[in-house]
Structure formats: structure tokens, C-alpha cells
PDB file of C-alpha atoms in Angstrom:
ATOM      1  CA  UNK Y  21      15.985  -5.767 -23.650  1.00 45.00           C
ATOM      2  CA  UNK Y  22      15.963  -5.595 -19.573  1.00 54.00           C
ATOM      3  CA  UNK Y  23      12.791  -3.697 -18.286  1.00 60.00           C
ATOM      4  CA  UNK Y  24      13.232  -3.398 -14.185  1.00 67.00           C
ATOM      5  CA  UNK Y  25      10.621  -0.974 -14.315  1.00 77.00           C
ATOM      6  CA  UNK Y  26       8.250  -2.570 -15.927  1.00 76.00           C
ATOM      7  CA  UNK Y  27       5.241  -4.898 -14.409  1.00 78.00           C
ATOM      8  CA  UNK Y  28       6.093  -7.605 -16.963  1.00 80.00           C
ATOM      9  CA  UNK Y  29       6.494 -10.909 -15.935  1.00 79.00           C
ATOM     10  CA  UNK Y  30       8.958 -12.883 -18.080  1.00 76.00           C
ATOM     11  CA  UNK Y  31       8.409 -16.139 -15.898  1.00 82.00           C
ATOM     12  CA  UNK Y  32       6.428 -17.076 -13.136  1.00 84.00           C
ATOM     13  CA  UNK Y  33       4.231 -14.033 -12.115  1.00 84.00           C
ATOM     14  CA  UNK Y  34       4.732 -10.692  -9.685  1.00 84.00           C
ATOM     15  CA  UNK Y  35       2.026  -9.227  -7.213  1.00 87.00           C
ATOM     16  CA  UNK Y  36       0.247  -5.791  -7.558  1.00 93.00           C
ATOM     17  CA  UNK Y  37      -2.440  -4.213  -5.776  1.00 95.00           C
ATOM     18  CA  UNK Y  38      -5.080  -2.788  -7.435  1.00 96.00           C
ATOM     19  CA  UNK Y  39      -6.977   0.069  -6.504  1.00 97.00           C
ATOM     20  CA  UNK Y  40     -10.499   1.739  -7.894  1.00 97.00           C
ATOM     21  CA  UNK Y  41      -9.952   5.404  -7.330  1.00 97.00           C
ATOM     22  CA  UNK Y  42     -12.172   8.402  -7.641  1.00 96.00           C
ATOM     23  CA  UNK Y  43      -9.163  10.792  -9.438  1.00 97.00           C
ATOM     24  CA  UNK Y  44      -5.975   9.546 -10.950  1.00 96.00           C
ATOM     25  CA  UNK Y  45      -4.072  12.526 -10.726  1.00 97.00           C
ATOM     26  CA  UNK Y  46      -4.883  12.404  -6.880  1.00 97.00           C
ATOM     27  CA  UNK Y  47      -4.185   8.769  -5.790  1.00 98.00           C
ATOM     28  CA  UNK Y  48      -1.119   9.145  -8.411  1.00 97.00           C
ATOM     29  CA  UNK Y  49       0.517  12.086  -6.459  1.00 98.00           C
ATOM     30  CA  UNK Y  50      -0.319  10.618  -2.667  1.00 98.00           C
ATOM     31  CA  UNK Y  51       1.573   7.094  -4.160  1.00 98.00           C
ATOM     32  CA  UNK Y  52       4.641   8.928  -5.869  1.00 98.00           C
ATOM     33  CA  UNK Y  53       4.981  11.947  -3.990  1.00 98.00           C
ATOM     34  CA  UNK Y  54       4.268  10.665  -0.447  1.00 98.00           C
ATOM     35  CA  UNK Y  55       5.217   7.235  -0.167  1.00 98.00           C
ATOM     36  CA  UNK Y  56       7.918   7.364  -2.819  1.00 97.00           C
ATOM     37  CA  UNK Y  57       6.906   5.553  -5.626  1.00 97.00           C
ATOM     38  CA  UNK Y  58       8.241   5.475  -9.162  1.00 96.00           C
ATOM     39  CA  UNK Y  59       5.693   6.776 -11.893  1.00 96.00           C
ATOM     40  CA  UNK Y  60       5.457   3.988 -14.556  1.00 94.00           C
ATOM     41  CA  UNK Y  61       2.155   4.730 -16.517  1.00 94.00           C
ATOM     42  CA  UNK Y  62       0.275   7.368 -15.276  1.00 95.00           C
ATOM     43  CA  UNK Y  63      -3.280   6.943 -16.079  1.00 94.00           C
ATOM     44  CA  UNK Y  64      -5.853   4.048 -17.163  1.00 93.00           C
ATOM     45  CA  UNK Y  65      -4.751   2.193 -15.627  1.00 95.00           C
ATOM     46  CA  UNK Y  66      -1.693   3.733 -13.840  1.00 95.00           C
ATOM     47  CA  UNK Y  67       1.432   1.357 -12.524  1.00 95.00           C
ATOM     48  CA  UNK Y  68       3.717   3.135  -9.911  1.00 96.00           C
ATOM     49  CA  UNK Y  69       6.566   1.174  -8.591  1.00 95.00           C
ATOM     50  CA  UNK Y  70       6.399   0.749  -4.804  1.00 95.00           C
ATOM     51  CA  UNK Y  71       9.243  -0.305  -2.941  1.00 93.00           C
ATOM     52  CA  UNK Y  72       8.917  -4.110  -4.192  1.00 90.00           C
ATOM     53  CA  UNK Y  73       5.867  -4.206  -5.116  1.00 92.00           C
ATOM     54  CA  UNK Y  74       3.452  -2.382  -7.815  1.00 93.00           C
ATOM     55  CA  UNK Y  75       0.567  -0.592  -7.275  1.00 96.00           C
ATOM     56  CA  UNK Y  76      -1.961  -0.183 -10.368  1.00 96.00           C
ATOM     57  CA  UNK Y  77      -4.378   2.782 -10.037  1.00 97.00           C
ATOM     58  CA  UNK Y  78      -7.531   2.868 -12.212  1.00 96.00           C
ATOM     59  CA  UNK Y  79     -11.043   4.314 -11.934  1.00 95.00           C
ATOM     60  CA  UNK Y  80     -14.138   2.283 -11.419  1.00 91.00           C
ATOM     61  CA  UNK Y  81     -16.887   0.688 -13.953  1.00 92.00           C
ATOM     62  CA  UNK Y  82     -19.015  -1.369 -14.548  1.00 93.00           C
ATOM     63  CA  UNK Y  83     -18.983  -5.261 -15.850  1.00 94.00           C
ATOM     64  CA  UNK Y  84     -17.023  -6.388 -18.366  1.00 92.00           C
ATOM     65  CA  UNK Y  85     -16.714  -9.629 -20.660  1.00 95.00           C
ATOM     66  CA  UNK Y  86     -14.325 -11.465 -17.817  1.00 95.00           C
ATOM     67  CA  UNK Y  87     -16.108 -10.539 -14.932  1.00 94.00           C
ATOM     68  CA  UNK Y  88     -19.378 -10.079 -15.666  1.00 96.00           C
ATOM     69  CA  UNK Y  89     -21.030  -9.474 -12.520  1.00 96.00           C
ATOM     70  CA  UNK Y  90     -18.518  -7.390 -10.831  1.00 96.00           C
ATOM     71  CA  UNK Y  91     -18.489  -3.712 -10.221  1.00 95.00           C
ATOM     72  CA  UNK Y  92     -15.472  -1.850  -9.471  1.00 95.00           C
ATOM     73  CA  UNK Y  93     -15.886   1.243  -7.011  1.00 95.00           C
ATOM     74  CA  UNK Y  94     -13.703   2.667  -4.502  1.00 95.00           C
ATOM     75  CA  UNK Y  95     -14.986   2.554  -0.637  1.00 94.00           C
ATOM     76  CA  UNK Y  96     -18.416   3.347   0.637  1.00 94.00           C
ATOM     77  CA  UNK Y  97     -17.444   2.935   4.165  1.00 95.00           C
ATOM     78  CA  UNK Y  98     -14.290   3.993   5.684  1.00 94.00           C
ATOM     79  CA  UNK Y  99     -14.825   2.238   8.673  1.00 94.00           C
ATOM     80  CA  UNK Y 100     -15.819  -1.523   7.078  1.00 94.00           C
ATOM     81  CA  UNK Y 101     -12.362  -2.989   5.548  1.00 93.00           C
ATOM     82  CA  UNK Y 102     -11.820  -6.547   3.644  1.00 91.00           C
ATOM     83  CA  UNK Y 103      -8.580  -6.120   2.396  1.00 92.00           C
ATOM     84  CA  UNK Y 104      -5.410  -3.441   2.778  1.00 95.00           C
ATOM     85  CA  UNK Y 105      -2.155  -2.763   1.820  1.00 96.00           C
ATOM     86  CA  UNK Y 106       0.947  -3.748   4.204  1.00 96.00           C
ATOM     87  CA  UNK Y 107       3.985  -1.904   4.146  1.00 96.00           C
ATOM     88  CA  UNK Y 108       6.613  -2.892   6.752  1.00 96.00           C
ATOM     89  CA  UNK Y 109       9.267  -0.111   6.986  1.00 96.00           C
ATOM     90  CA  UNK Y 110      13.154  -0.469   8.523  1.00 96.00           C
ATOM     91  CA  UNK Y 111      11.889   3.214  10.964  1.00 97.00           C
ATOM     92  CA  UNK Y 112       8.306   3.453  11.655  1.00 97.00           C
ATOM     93  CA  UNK Y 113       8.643   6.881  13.328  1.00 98.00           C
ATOM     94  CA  UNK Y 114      10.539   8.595  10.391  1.00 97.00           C
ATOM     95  CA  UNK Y 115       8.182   6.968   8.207  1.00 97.00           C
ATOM     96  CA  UNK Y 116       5.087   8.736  10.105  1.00 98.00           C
ATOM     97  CA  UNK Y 117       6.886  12.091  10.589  1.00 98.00           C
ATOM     98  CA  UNK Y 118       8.202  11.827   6.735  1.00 97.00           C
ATOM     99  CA  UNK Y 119       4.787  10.767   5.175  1.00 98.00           C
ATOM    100  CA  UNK Y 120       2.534  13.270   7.606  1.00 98.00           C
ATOM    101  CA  UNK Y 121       5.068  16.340   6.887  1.00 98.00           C
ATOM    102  CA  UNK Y 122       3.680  15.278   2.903  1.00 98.00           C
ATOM    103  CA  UNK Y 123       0.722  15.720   3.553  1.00 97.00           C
ATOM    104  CA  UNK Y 124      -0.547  11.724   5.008  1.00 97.00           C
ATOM    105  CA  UNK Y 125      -3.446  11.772   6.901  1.00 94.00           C
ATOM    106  CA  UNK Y 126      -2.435   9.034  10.179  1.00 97.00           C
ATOM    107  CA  UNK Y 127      -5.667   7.552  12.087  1.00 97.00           C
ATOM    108  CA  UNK Y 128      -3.196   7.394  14.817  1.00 97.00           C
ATOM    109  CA  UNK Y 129       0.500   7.559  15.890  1.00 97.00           C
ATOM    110  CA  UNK Y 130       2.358   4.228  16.115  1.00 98.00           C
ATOM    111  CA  UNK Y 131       1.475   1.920  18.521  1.00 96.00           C
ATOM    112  CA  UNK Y 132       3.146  -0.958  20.139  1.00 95.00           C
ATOM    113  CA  UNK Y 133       0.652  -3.947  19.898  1.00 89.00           C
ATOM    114  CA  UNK Y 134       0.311  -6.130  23.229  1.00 88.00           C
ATOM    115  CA  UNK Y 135       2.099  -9.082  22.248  1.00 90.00           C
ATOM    116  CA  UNK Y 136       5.350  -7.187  21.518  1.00 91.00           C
ATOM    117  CA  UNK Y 137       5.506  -8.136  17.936  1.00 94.00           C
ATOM    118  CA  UNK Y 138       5.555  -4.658  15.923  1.00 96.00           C
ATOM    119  CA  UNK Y 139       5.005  -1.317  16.116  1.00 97.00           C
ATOM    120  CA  UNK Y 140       2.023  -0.272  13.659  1.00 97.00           C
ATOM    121  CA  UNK Y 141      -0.113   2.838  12.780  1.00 97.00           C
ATOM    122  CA  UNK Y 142      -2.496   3.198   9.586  1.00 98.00           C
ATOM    123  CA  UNK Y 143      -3.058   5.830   6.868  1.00 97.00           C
ATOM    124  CA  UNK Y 144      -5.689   6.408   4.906  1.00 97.00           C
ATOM    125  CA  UNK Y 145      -4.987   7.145   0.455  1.00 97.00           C
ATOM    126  CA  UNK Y 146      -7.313  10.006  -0.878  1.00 97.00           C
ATOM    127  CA  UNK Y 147     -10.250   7.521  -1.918  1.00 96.00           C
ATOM    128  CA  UNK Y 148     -10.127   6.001   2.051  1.00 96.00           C
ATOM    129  CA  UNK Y 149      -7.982   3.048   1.727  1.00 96.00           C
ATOM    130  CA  UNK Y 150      -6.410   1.845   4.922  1.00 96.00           C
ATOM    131  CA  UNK Y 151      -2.460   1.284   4.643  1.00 97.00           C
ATOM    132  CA  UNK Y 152      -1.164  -0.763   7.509  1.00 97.00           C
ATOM    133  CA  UNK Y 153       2.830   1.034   8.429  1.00 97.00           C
ATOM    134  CA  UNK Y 154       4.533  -1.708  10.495  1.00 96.00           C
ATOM    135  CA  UNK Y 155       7.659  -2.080  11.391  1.00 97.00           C
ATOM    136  CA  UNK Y 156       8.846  -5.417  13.504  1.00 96.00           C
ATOM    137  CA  UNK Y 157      10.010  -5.325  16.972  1.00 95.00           C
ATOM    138  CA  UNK Y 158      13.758  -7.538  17.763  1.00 94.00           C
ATOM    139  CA  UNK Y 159      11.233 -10.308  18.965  1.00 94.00           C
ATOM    140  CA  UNK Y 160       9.457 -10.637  15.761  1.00 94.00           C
ATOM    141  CA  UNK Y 161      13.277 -10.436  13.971  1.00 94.00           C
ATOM    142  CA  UNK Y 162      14.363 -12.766  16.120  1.00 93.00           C
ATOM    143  CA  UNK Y 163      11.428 -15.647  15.671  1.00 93.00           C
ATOM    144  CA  UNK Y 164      11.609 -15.335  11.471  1.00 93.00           C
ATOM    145  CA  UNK Y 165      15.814 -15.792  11.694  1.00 93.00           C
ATOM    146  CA  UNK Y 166      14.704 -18.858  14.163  1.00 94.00           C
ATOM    147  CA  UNK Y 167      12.998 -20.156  11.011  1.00 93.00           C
ATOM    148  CA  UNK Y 168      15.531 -19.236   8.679  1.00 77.00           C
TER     149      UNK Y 168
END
């Protein structure tokens, strides 16, 4: 039996991201109503189909047998970050008008960073992740088909 939709991995492995949120139902609708995702599980933990990739949502604890000294919990300041999600998008402006007509809350409009490489902005998800939106400039194109 063929399951494209679910995060099973019948050789090698796939990447998720997994995120400690405060409410399911919340984080759930912002990933599958905002940025498009497909609703696989919804709760405990949640899988939502992203693009390529999966995101799994699931609440915080304590912990456990296999990682006995770690504590899940979602961010306790917005403004220090160790790790985000990346999405690089084909239109960077319809992505930010699309996503912020749904309700995304931008820290910015898209820039164009100094070196000419992309065009990037960043959202925040309900618990205060940071989501990176870029979207490549013909220079950056051009320098990954050099290495093709």
C-alpha cells in the first residue's frame, strides 16, 4: 500500500521540524490554513504536510526515558533564536500579501539583502517561532546551476 501522505520512511529517512507549542488547535490552523499545509494527524503529536517537508506539532513536557534531561517548551524570548524554519518560495511578494491577508503577522516587508543574493522577510507562528520567507535573486539561480 502507497502512503504519500504519510511521514513514514520506507528507506533511508525524511526531515521534519518539530515544534513545542502552547495550543494545537492554534499552531494547527496558522500551518494548514495560512501557509497551506495538508492536515495529517491533528493532535499529539500533530504531522501537517508542508510543501516538501513535514512539520510535527506537539505540546511541551517534561523528561522522558530517552532524553532524560531535556525539557520541551516553546520560546521564552522572541528576540533570542537558535534554530528556524526556511521556506524559499518561487514569489516572495505574493507569498507576504497571501500569508498577511490570512492573518500572518510579518516583522517586516521583504528585503533585498546587500550582497544581492535573495529577497527575505520573517514571520512569526502563534507560539513566536521565526520563519525565514526567501526567495533567490537570478544571481543566487545562476551560481547553484554553475554547480549543477
Amino acid at each position: 500500500m502507497d502512503l504519500p501522505d504519510a511521514p513514514i520512511a520506507h528507506e533511508g529517512f525524511f526531515a521534519a521540524h518539530f515544534f513545542t507549542v502552547s495550543d494545537q488547535e492554534k499552531s494547527r490552523d496558522f500551518y494548514v490554513r495560512i501557509l497551506g499545509g495538508k492536515l495529517i494527524k491533528p493532535e499529539n503529536p500533530g504531522y501537517i504536510k508542508l510543501a516538501n517537508t513535514w512539520i510535527i506539532l506537539n505540546s511541551g513536557g517534561g523528561p522522558t526515558p530517552d532524553k532524560p534531561k531535556v525539557l520541551l517548551e516553546t520560546p521564552t524570548n522572541l528576540n533570542r533564536v537558535s534554530s528556524f524554519l526556511n521556506l524559499r518560495v518561487a514569489d516572495i511578494w505574493a507569498c507576504y500579501k497571501e500569508w498577511g491577508d490570512k492573518g500572518a503577522s510579518f516583522l517586516t516587508e521583504p528585503w533585498a539583502n546587500t550582497d544581492g543574493w535573495e529577497w527575505r522577510c520573517y514571520l512569526r507562528d502563534p507560539d513566536g517561532y521565526i520563519i525565514e520567507v526567501g526567495q533567490y535573486t537570478q544571481l543566487a539561480i545562476d551560481w547553484f546551476k554553475s554547480r549543477g
